[in-house]
């Protein structure tokens, strides 16, 4: 998918409503390991105050993710609301250092009176991915011994999991039992 540019040069006084559907096949090529399973619906509004552009929007779609416990692929529907501030990108002097202000840390920039809306959509997709994706909140994960998916089948592996930091106490317990004999 090529970039989708939003022209902000001649925005009407009251702003403009936006509604687009982004093809997920084109976006998948630019998302790396993240895969969309449905088109991305985008709707929002854009306003311009002097040079500042405010983009209020919402995207929704379905991602294909891998569960962090059992590694199974699953569908993850998401919806993301956002409000972004854009300012014109200033010509930067390569030789001089520039101190960043608060505006520089919370705002995005646009050039030639255009905003790359596809980059904004990609960014919001990445921000919608959970840190630890789970197929189900009660996912049992994989057996530590044989690797079988405990959501699908029960294994007969017996695993006594002892924290390495507690191994000294286990030795002490064994020694105390032996000394009592």
PDB file of C-alpha atoms in Angstrom:
ATOM      1  CA  UNK A   1       0.000   0.000   0.000  1.00  0.00           C
ATOM      2  CA  UNK A   2       1.380   3.350  -0.919  1.00  0.00           C
ATOM      3  CA  UNK A   3       1.092   6.270   1.442  1.00  0.00           C
ATOM      4  CA  UNK A   4      -2.341   7.840   1.795  1.00  0.00           C
ATOM      5  CA  UNK A   5      -1.922  11.598   1.994  1.00  0.00           C
ATOM      6  CA  UNK A   6      -4.382  13.930   3.696  1.00  0.00           C
ATOM      7  CA  UNK A   7      -4.218  17.463   2.270  1.00  0.00           C
ATOM      8  CA  UNK A   8      -4.655  20.051   5.037  1.00  0.00           C
ATOM      9  CA  UNK A   9      -3.974  23.196   2.991  1.00  0.00           C
ATOM     10  CA  UNK A  10      -7.573  24.198   2.351  1.00  0.00           C
ATOM     11  CA  UNK A  11      -9.503  22.749   5.271  1.00  0.00           C
ATOM     12  CA  UNK A  12     -12.888  24.413   5.833  1.00  0.00           C
ATOM     13  CA  UNK A  13     -13.401  26.586   8.925  1.00  0.00           C
ATOM     14  CA  UNK A  14     -15.375  23.898  10.804  1.00  0.00           C
ATOM     15  CA  UNK A  15     -13.018  21.093   9.876  1.00  0.00           C
ATOM     16  CA  UNK A  16     -13.839  18.047   7.812  1.00  0.00           C
ATOM     17  CA  UNK A  17     -15.206  14.593   8.564  1.00  0.00           C
ATOM     18  CA  UNK A  18     -13.171  11.659   7.284  1.00  0.00           C
ATOM     19  CA  UNK A  19     -14.130   8.076   6.551  1.00  0.00           C
ATOM     20  CA  UNK A  20     -11.895   5.555   4.809  1.00  0.00           C
ATOM     21  CA  UNK A  21     -11.424   1.811   4.550  1.00  0.00           C
ATOM     22  CA  UNK A  22      -7.804   0.707   4.243  1.00  0.00           C
ATOM     23  CA  UNK A  23      -7.081  -2.527   2.383  1.00  0.00           C
ATOM     24  CA  UNK A  24      -5.550  -4.957   4.855  1.00  0.00           C
ATOM     25  CA  UNK A  25      -3.521  -6.802   2.214  1.00  0.00           C
ATOM     26  CA  UNK A  26      -1.632  -3.642   1.344  1.00  0.00           C
ATOM     27  CA  UNK A  27      -1.132  -2.721   4.993  1.00  0.00           C
ATOM     28  CA  UNK A  28       0.108  -6.238   5.849  1.00  0.00           C
ATOM     29  CA  UNK A  29       3.109  -5.695   3.581  1.00  0.00           C
ATOM     30  CA  UNK A  30       4.193  -2.762   5.758  1.00  0.00           C
ATOM     31  CA  UNK A  31       3.398  -4.198   9.199  1.00  0.00           C
ATOM     32  CA  UNK A  32       6.124  -6.840   9.418  1.00  0.00           C
ATOM     33  CA  UNK A  33       5.149  -9.757  11.680  1.00  0.00           C
ATOM     34  CA  UNK A  34       1.789  -8.216  12.569  1.00  0.00           C
ATOM     35  CA  UNK A  35      -1.009  -9.412  10.287  1.00  0.00           C
ATOM     36  CA  UNK A  36      -4.443  -7.936   9.742  1.00  0.00           C
ATOM     37  CA  UNK A  37      -7.347 -10.310   9.079  1.00  0.00           C
ATOM     38  CA  UNK A  38      -9.816  -7.640   7.918  1.00  0.00           C
ATOM     39  CA  UNK A  39      -9.805  -4.166   6.363  1.00  0.00           C
ATOM     40  CA  UNK A  40      -9.143  -1.226   8.684  1.00  0.00           C
ATOM     41  CA  UNK A  41     -12.123   1.079   9.128  1.00  0.00           C
ATOM     42  CA  UNK A  42     -11.123   4.672   9.832  1.00  0.00           C
ATOM     43  CA  UNK A  43     -13.399   7.545  10.667  1.00  0.00           C
ATOM     44  CA  UNK A  44     -12.647  10.854  12.260  1.00  0.00           C
ATOM     45  CA  UNK A  45     -12.431  14.602  11.944  1.00  0.00           C
ATOM     46  CA  UNK A  46      -9.627  16.987  11.083  1.00  0.00           C
ATOM     47  CA  UNK A  47      -9.384  20.633  12.146  1.00  0.00           C
ATOM     48  CA  UNK A  48      -6.834  23.347  11.467  1.00  0.00           C
ATOM     49  CA  UNK A  49      -6.053  26.267  13.789  1.00  0.00           C
ATOM     50  CA  UNK A  50      -3.420  28.516  12.245  1.00  0.00           C
ATOM     51  CA  UNK A  51      -0.621  26.022  11.559  1.00  0.00           C
ATOM     52  CA  UNK A  52      -1.754  23.381  14.081  1.00  0.00           C
ATOM     53  CA  UNK A  53      -3.774  20.455  12.710  1.00  0.00           C
ATOM     54  CA  UNK A  54      -5.806  18.280  15.077  1.00  0.00           C
ATOM     55  CA  UNK A  55      -6.806  14.807  13.912  1.00  0.00           C
ATOM     56  CA  UNK A  56      -9.439  13.002  15.992  1.00  0.00           C
ATOM     57  CA  UNK A  57     -10.086   9.493  14.808  1.00  0.00           C
ATOM     58  CA  UNK A  58     -10.941   5.905  15.460  1.00  0.00           C
ATOM     59  CA  UNK A  59      -9.750   2.764  13.716  1.00  0.00           C
ATOM     60  CA  UNK A  60     -11.046  -0.778  14.045  1.00  0.00           C
ATOM     61  CA  UNK A  61     -10.100  -4.096  12.497  1.00  0.00           C
ATOM     62  CA  UNK A  62      -9.053  -7.644  13.383  1.00  0.00           C
ATOM     63  CA  UNK A  63      -5.450  -8.742  13.966  1.00  0.00           C
ATOM     64  CA  UNK A  64      -4.015 -12.263  13.773  1.00  0.00           C
ATOM     65  CA  UNK A  65      -1.786 -12.701  16.820  1.00  0.00           C
ATOM     66  CA  UNK A  66       0.054 -15.583  18.478  1.00  0.00           C
ATOM     67  CA  UNK A  67      -0.825 -16.372  22.071  1.00  0.00           C
ATOM     68  CA  UNK A  68       2.112 -15.705  24.379  1.00  0.00           C
ATOM     69  CA  UNK A  69       1.318 -18.830  26.447  1.00  0.00           C
ATOM     70  CA  UNK A  70       0.281 -21.561  23.983  1.00  0.00           C
ATOM     71  CA  UNK A  71       1.639 -20.029  20.736  1.00  0.00           C
ATOM     72  CA  UNK A  72      -1.656 -20.679  18.892  1.00  0.00           C
ATOM     73  CA  UNK A  73      -2.805 -18.110  16.352  1.00  0.00           C
ATOM     74  CA  UNK A  74      -6.023 -16.275  17.229  1.00  0.00           C
ATOM     75  CA  UNK A  75      -8.171 -13.364  16.050  1.00  0.00           C
ATOM     76  CA  UNK A  76      -7.937 -10.154  18.062  1.00  0.00           C
ATOM     77  CA  UNK A  77     -10.580  -7.535  17.231  1.00  0.00           C
ATOM     78  CA  UNK A  78      -9.479  -4.050  18.263  1.00  0.00           C
ATOM     79  CA  UNK A  79     -10.684  -0.490  18.275  1.00  0.00           C
ATOM     80  CA  UNK A  80      -8.425   2.494  18.880  1.00  0.00           C
ATOM     81  CA  UNK A  81      -9.456   6.091  19.476  1.00  0.00           C
ATOM     82  CA  UNK A  82      -6.866   8.840  19.193  1.00  0.00           C
ATOM     83  CA  UNK A  83      -6.349  12.583  19.082  1.00  0.00           C
ATOM     84  CA  UNK A  84      -3.141  13.762  17.438  1.00  0.00           C
ATOM     85  CA  UNK A  85      -1.622  17.216  17.058  1.00  0.00           C
ATOM     86  CA  UNK A  86       0.368  18.030  13.941  1.00  0.00           C
ATOM     87  CA  UNK A  87       2.584  21.040  13.341  1.00  0.00           C
ATOM     88  CA  UNK A  88       4.499  22.003  10.205  1.00  0.00           C
ATOM     89  CA  UNK A  89       7.963  20.505  10.170  1.00  0.00           C
ATOM     90  CA  UNK A  90      10.530  23.239  10.543  1.00  0.00           C
ATOM     91  CA  UNK A  91      13.660  23.250   8.460  1.00  0.00           C
ATOM     92  CA  UNK A  92      16.289  21.779  10.708  1.00  0.00           C
ATOM     93  CA  UNK A  93      19.788  23.077  10.893  1.00  0.00           C
ATOM     94  CA  UNK A  94      22.143  20.144  10.711  1.00  0.00           C
ATOM     95  CA  UNK A  95      25.049  21.841  12.468  1.00  0.00           C
ATOM     96  CA  UNK A  96      23.198  23.250  15.462  1.00  0.00           C
ATOM     97  CA  UNK A  97      21.652  21.340  18.318  1.00  0.00           C
ATOM     98  CA  UNK A  98      18.038  22.079  19.054  1.00  0.00           C
ATOM     99  CA  UNK A  99      16.503  21.821  22.500  1.00  0.00           C
ATOM    100  CA  UNK A 100      13.265  19.860  22.426  1.00  0.00           C
ATOM    101  CA  UNK A 101      10.251  21.532  23.947  1.00  0.00           C
ATOM    102  CA  UNK A 102       7.043  19.975  25.226  1.00  0.00           C
ATOM    103  CA  UNK A 103       5.390  20.528  21.834  1.00  0.00           C
ATOM    104  CA  UNK A 104       8.145  18.491  20.153  1.00  0.00           C
ATOM    105  CA  UNK A 105       7.547  15.517  22.450  1.00  0.00           C
ATOM    106  CA  UNK A 106       3.766  15.253  22.088  1.00  0.00           C
ATOM    107  CA  UNK A 107       3.199  16.351  18.510  1.00  0.00           C
ATOM    108  CA  UNK A 108       3.721  14.946  15.052  1.00  0.00           C
ATOM    109  CA  UNK A 109       4.772  16.930  12.030  1.00  0.00           C
ATOM    110  CA  UNK A 110       3.549  17.424   8.503  1.00  0.00           C
ATOM    111  CA  UNK A 111       5.287  18.742   5.409  1.00  0.00           C
ATOM    112  CA  UNK A 112       3.954  20.407   2.263  1.00  0.00           C
ATOM    113  CA  UNK A 113       0.489  20.723   3.868  1.00  0.00           C
ATOM    114  CA  UNK A 114       0.069  16.931   3.801  1.00  0.00           C
ATOM    115  CA  UNK A 115      -0.258  14.313   6.542  1.00  0.00           C
ATOM    116  CA  UNK A 116       0.598  10.681   5.837  1.00  0.00           C
ATOM    117  CA  UNK A 117      -2.607   9.067   7.110  1.00  0.00           C
ATOM    118  CA  UNK A 118      -1.388   5.528   6.360  1.00  0.00           C
ATOM    119  CA  UNK A 119       1.556   6.055   8.751  1.00  0.00           C
ATOM    120  CA  UNK A 120      -0.878   7.223  11.432  1.00  0.00           C
ATOM    121  CA  UNK A 121      -3.022   4.113  10.907  1.00  0.00           C
ATOM    122  CA  UNK A 122       0.035   1.823  11.118  1.00  0.00           C
ATOM    123  CA  UNK A 123       1.139   3.545  14.318  1.00  0.00           C
ATOM    124  CA  UNK A 124      -2.295   3.089  15.900  1.00  0.00           C
ATOM    125  CA  UNK A 125      -2.337  -0.599  14.902  1.00  0.00           C
ATOM    126  CA  UNK A 126       0.995  -1.159  16.658  1.00  0.00           C
ATOM    127  CA  UNK A 127      -0.246   0.693  19.741  1.00  0.00           C
ATOM    128  CA  UNK A 128      -3.320  -1.591  19.837  1.00  0.00           C
ATOM    129  CA  UNK A 129      -1.296  -4.791  20.178  1.00  0.00           C
ATOM    130  CA  UNK A 130      -1.357  -6.057  23.775  1.00  0.00           C
ATOM    131  CA  UNK A 131       1.996  -6.512  25.502  1.00  0.00           C
ATOM    132  CA  UNK A 132       1.143 -10.128  26.285  1.00  0.00           C
ATOM    133  CA  UNK A 133      -1.472 -11.371  23.788  1.00  0.00           C
ATOM    134  CA  UNK A 134      -3.603 -14.239  25.108  1.00  0.00           C
ATOM    135  CA  UNK A 135      -6.020 -16.404  23.126  1.00  0.00           C
ATOM    136  CA  UNK A 136      -8.131 -16.723  26.295  1.00  0.00           C
ATOM    137  CA  UNK A 137      -7.663 -15.146  29.733  1.00  0.00           C
ATOM    138  CA  UNK A 138      -7.595 -18.656  31.228  1.00  0.00           C
ATOM    139  CA  UNK A 139      -5.101 -20.071  28.666  1.00  0.00           C
ATOM    140  CA  UNK A 140      -3.094 -22.888  30.297  1.00  0.00           C
ATOM    141  CA  UNK A 141      -0.125 -22.602  27.947  1.00  0.00           C
ATOM    142  CA  UNK A 142       2.333 -25.359  27.057  1.00  0.00           C
ATOM    143  CA  UNK A 143       3.676 -28.179  29.225  1.00  0.00           C
ATOM    144  CA  UNK A 144       7.185 -27.323  30.354  1.00  0.00           C
ATOM    145  CA  UNK A 145       8.330 -30.933  29.872  1.00  0.00           C
ATOM    146  CA  UNK A 146       6.738 -32.248  26.667  1.00  0.00           C
ATOM    147  CA  UNK A 147       5.505 -29.019  25.050  1.00  0.00           C
ATOM    148  CA  UNK A 148       1.904 -30.151  24.521  1.00  0.00           C
ATOM    149  CA  UNK A 149      -0.831 -27.526  24.460  1.00  0.00           C
ATOM    150  CA  UNK A 150      -2.571 -27.874  27.838  1.00  0.00           C
ATOM    151  CA  UNK A 151      -5.725 -26.224  26.457  1.00  0.00           C
ATOM    152  CA  UNK A 152      -6.167 -29.130  24.025  1.00  0.00           C
ATOM    153  CA  UNK A 153      -4.956 -32.138  25.989  1.00  0.00           C
ATOM    154  CA  UNK A 154      -3.731 -33.093  29.419  1.00  0.00           C
ATOM    155  CA  UNK A 155      -0.260 -34.569  29.653  1.00  0.00           C
ATOM    156  CA  UNK A 156       1.057 -36.991  32.271  1.00  0.00           C
ATOM    157  CA  UNK A 157       4.276 -35.122  32.887  1.00  0.00           C
ATOM    158  CA  UNK A 158       5.040 -34.443  36.525  1.00  0.00           C
ATOM    159  CA  UNK A 159       6.942 -31.277  37.011  1.00  0.00           C
ATOM    160  CA  UNK A 160       8.016 -30.141  40.413  1.00  0.00           C
ATOM    161  CA  UNK A 161       8.892 -26.544  39.853  1.00  0.00           C
ATOM    162  CA  UNK A 162      11.238 -25.186  42.457  1.00  0.00           C
ATOM    163  CA  UNK A 163      12.534 -21.689  42.391  1.00  0.00           C
ATOM    164  CA  UNK A 164      16.354 -21.885  42.201  1.00  0.00           C
ATOM    165  CA  UNK A 165      16.578 -19.328  44.966  1.00  0.00           C
ATOM    166  CA  UNK A 166      14.823 -21.785  47.302  1.00  0.00           C
ATOM    167  CA  UNK A 167      17.065 -24.781  46.549  1.00  0.00           C
ATOM    168  CA  UNK A 168      19.192 -24.009  49.635  1.00  0.00           C
ATOM    169  CA  UNK A 169      16.093 -24.338  51.826  1.00  0.00           C
ATOM    170  CA  UNK A 170      15.188 -27.644  50.180  1.00  0.00           C
ATOM    171  CA  UNK A 171      18.662 -29.021  50.958  1.00  0.00           C
ATOM    172  CA  UNK A 172      18.333 -27.804  54.537  1.00  0.00           C
ATOM    173  CA  UNK A 173      14.959 -29.553  54.884  1.00  0.00           C
ATOM    174  CA  UNK A 174      16.431 -32.837  53.618  1.00  0.00           C
ATOM    175  CA  UNK A 175      19.397 -32.507  56.002  1.00  0.00           C
ATOM    176  CA  UNK A 176      17.107 -31.842  58.969  1.00  0.00           C
ATOM    177  CA  UNK A 177      15.040 -34.948  58.172  1.00  0.00           C
ATOM    178  CA  UNK A 178      18.207 -37.052  57.953  1.00  0.00           C
ATOM    179  CA  UNK A 179      19.537 -35.681  61.255  1.00  0.00           C
ATOM    180  CA  UNK A 180      16.286 -36.603  63.058  1.00  0.00           C
ATOM    181  CA  UNK A 181      16.726 -40.263  62.127  1.00  0.00           C
TER     182      UNK A 181
END
